XYZ file of C-alpha atoms in Angstrom:
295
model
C 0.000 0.000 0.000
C 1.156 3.282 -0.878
C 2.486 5.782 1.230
C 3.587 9.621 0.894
C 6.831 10.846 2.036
C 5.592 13.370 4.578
C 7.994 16.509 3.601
C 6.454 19.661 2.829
C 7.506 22.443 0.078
C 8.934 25.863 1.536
C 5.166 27.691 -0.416
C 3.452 24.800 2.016
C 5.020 26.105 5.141
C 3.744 29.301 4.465
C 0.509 28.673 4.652
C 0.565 26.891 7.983
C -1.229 28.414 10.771
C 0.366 31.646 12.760
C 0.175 31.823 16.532
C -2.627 34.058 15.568
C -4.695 31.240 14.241
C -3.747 28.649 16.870
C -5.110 30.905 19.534
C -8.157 31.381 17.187
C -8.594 27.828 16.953
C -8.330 27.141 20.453
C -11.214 29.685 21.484
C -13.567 29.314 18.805
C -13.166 24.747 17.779
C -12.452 25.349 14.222
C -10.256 26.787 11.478
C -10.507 27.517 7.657
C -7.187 26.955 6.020
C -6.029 28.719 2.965
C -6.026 27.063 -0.544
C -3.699 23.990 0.437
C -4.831 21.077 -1.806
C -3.906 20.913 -5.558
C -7.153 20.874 -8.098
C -5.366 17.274 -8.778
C -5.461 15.802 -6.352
C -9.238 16.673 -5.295
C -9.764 15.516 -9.199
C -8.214 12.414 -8.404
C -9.866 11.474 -5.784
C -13.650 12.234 -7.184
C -12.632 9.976 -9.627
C -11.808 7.202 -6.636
C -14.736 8.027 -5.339
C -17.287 6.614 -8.766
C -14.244 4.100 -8.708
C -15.560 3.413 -4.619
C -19.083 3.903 -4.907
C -19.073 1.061 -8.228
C -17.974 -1.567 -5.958
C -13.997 -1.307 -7.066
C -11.315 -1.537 -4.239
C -7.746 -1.063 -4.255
C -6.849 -2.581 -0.781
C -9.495 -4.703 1.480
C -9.613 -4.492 5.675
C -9.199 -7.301 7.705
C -13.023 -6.989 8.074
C -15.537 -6.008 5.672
C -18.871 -5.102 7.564
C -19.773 -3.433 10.663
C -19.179 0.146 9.766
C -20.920 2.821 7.349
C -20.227 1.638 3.904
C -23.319 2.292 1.070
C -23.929 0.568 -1.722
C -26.138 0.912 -4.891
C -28.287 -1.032 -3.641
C -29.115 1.515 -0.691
C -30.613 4.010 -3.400
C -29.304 6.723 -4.991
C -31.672 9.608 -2.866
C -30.024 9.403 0.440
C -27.012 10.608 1.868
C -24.397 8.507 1.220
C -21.658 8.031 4.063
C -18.887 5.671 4.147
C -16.130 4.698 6.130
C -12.466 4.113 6.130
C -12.529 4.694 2.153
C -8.631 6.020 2.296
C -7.693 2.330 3.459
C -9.450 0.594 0.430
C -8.958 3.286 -2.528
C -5.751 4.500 -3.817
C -6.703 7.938 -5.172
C -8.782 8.616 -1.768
C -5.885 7.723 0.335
C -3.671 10.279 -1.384
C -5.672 12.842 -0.648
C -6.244 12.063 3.187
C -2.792 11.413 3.935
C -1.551 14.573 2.296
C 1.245 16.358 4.659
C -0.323 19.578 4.467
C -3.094 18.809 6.059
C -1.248 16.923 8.815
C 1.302 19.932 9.360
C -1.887 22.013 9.915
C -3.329 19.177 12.123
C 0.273 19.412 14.121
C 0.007 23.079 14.277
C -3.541 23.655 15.724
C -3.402 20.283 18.235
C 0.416 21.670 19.467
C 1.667 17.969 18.707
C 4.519 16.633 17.133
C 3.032 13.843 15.147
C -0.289 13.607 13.309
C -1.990 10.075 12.463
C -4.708 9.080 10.518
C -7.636 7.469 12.744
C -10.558 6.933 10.142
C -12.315 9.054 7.378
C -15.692 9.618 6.553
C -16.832 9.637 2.209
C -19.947 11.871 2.661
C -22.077 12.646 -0.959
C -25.163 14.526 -0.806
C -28.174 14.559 -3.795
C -28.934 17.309 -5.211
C -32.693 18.460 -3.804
C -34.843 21.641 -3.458
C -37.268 19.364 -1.844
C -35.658 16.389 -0.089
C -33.494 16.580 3.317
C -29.931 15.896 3.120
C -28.833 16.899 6.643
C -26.650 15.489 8.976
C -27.543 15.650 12.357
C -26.158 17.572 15.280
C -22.676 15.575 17.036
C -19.183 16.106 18.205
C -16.765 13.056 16.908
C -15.108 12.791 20.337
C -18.953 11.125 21.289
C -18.138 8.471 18.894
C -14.179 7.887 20.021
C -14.784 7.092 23.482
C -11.166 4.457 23.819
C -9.517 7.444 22.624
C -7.532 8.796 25.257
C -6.508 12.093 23.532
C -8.560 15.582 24.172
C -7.016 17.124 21.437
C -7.903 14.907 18.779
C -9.374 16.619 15.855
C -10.857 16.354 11.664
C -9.941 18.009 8.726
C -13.265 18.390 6.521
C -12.793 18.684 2.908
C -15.066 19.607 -0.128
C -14.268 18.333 -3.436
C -15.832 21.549 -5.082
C -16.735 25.052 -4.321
C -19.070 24.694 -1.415
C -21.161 27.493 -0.401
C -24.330 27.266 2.183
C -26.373 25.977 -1.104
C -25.174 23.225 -0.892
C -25.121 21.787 2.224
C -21.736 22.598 4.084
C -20.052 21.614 7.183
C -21.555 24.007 10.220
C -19.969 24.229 13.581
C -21.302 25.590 16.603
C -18.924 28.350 17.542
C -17.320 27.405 21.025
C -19.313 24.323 21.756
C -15.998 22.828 22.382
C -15.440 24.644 25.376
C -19.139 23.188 26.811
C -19.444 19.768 29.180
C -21.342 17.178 28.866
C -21.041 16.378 25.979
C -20.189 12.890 25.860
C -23.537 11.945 24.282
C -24.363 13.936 21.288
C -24.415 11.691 18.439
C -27.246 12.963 16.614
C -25.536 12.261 13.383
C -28.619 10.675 11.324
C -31.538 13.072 12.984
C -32.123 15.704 10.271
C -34.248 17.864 12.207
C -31.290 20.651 13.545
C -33.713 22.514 15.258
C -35.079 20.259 17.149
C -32.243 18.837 18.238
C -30.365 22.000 18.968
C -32.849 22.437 21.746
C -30.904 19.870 23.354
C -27.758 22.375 24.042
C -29.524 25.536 25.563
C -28.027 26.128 28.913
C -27.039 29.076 31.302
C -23.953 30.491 29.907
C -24.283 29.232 26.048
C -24.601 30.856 23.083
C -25.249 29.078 19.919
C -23.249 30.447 17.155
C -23.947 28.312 13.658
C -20.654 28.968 11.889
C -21.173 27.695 8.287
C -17.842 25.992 6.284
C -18.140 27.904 3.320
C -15.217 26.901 1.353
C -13.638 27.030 -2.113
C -11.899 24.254 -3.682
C -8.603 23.080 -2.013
C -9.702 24.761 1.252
C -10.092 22.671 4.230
C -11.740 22.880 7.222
C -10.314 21.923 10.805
C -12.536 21.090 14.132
C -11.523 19.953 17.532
C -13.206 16.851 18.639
C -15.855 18.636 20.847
C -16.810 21.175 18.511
C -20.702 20.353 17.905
C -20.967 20.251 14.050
C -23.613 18.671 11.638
C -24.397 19.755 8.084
C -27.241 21.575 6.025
C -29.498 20.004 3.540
C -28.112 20.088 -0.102
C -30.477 22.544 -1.703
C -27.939 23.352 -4.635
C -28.667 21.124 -8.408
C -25.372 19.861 -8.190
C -23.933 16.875 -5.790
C -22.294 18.137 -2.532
C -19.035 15.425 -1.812
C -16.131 15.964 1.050
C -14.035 13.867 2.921
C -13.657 13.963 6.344
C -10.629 12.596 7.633
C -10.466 12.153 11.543
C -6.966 13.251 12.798
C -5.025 11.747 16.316
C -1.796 13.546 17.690
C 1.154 11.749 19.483
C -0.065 11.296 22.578
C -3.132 9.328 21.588
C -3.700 6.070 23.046
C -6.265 3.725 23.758
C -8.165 3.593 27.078
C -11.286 1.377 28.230
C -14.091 2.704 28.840
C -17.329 2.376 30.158
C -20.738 4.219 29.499
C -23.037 5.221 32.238
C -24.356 1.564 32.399
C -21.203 0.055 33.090
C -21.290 -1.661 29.237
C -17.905 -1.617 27.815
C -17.540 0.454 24.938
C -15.550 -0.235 21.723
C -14.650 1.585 18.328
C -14.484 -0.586 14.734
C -10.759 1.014 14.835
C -9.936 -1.175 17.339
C -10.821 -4.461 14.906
C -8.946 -3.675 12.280
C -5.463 -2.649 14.101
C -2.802 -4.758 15.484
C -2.507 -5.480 19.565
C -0.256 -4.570 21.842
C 1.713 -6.917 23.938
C -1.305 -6.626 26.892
C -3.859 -6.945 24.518
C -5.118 -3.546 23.833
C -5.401 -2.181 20.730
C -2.497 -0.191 19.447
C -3.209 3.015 17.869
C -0.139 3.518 16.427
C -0.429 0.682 13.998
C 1.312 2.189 10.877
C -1.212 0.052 8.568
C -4.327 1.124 10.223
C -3.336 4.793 11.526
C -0.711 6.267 8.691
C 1.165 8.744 9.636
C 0.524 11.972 7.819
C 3.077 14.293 9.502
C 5.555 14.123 12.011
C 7.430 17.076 13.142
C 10.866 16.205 11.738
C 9.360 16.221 8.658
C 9.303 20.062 8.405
């Protein structure tokens, strides 16, 4: 399986995040990079994506069910989301693993390595009618053996994406909020009704929509409360999201509040450490997309 050499070009350094931007990042959950991604690559990888969605794969996992993966079969007038595509599809991989967007990862998390932990293939129909949203959550709900606070995903459009068409939207600051080990609202459409859920004392809701040209990416920290709008544009809305773990990372057991021990599908596909636990580090699993003698 391919791999990139994770060096970046003296133009790519420039256009990591100042001090300026860290500090932004670290009051408000999220950041909107510059132009960072060549129009080739993104090209590329729409082109893995038909390759994906027909059935083709590149690589196969250990195991092939069990996660988010739709097929033709699920109909074409639903949002499509599947998992782990950058471990199965060459053209997809390149684009998940690129440096850049690890260096920025680094940068914002104030780590010196970045790993890959999963990815999410997200295409929305075009509709003036039908609802294409994704529900209220924060990621961290759905990583509970990750030990890491400062874990954190890239989102990236494969097009111009402007609140037509159903972007990314983060609620401003949310990350900074408690309780929220619980809010995985990810398939309840209804935004509204579910933002109900997060008036408290003390809170301001702040919709911050990821409006975003071509080769921009978005960054969010993994309590930022996020979902997505409806795709109300006549064209198909398609981004990656590519979920991001620094150096420290680790996994941890863990328990919900019925005692029920709690796993992640990570955790099946990667090798074991010599206790038994999973190891997050596993270089075939969890790629390494930046490390910082790579600068």
């Amino acid at each position: 399986m391919q791999t990139l050499t994770p060096r970046l070009t003296e133009a790519q350094l420039a256009l990591l995040p100042t001090e300026e931007d860290i500090a932004f990042y670290e009051e408000h959950g999220w950041y909107i990079s510059q132009k960072v991604i060549p129009d080739e690559v993104i090209d590329a990888a729409i082109q893995g994506s038909e390759k994906y969605y027909r059935g083709d794969r590149d690589y196969r996992l250990a195991v092939e069910s069990g996660f988010s993966d739709w097929k033709p079969e699920d109909g074409d007038n639903i949002v499509r989301n599947n998992e782990f595509v950058s471990l199965q599809n060459q053209q997809l991989r390149l684009l998940a693993l690129q440096p850049i967007i690890g260096a920025i990862a680094a940068r914002l998390a104030r780590t010196t390595q970045i790993r890959l932990l999963d990815d999410q293939l997200v295409y929305k129909p075009p509709s003036k009618k039908r609802q294409s949203a994704v529900g209220w959550h924060a990621d961290g709900a759905y990583w509970a053996t990750c030990s890491s606070p400062n874990l954190l995903t890239a989102w990236i459009p494969f097009h111009d994406c402007d609140e037509t068409r159903g972007p990314l939207v983060v609620i401003d600051g949310s990350h900074k909020w408690s309780g929220l080990q619980d809010i995985r609202y990810f398939n309840q459409q209804n935004l509204t009704e579910t933002e109900q859920k997060f008036y408290a004392p003390g809170r301001k809701i702040t919709k911050v929509p990821m409006t975003l040209q071509k080769g921009q990416v978005s960054f969010h920290h993994r309590w930022t409360i996020h979902g997505s709008y409806s795709n109300y544009s006549t064209s198909p809305r398609l981004a990656l999201a590519v979920h991001l773990q620094d150096a420290a990372n680790h996994y941890r057991p863990f328990r919900n509040h019925q005692g029920k021990e709690i796993h992640i599908f990570d955790e099946v596909l990667c090798r074991k450490l010599a206790n038994g636990d999973p190891d997050f580090s596993d270089p075939k699993v969890f790629p390494v997309l930046w490390t910082e003698a790579s600068s």
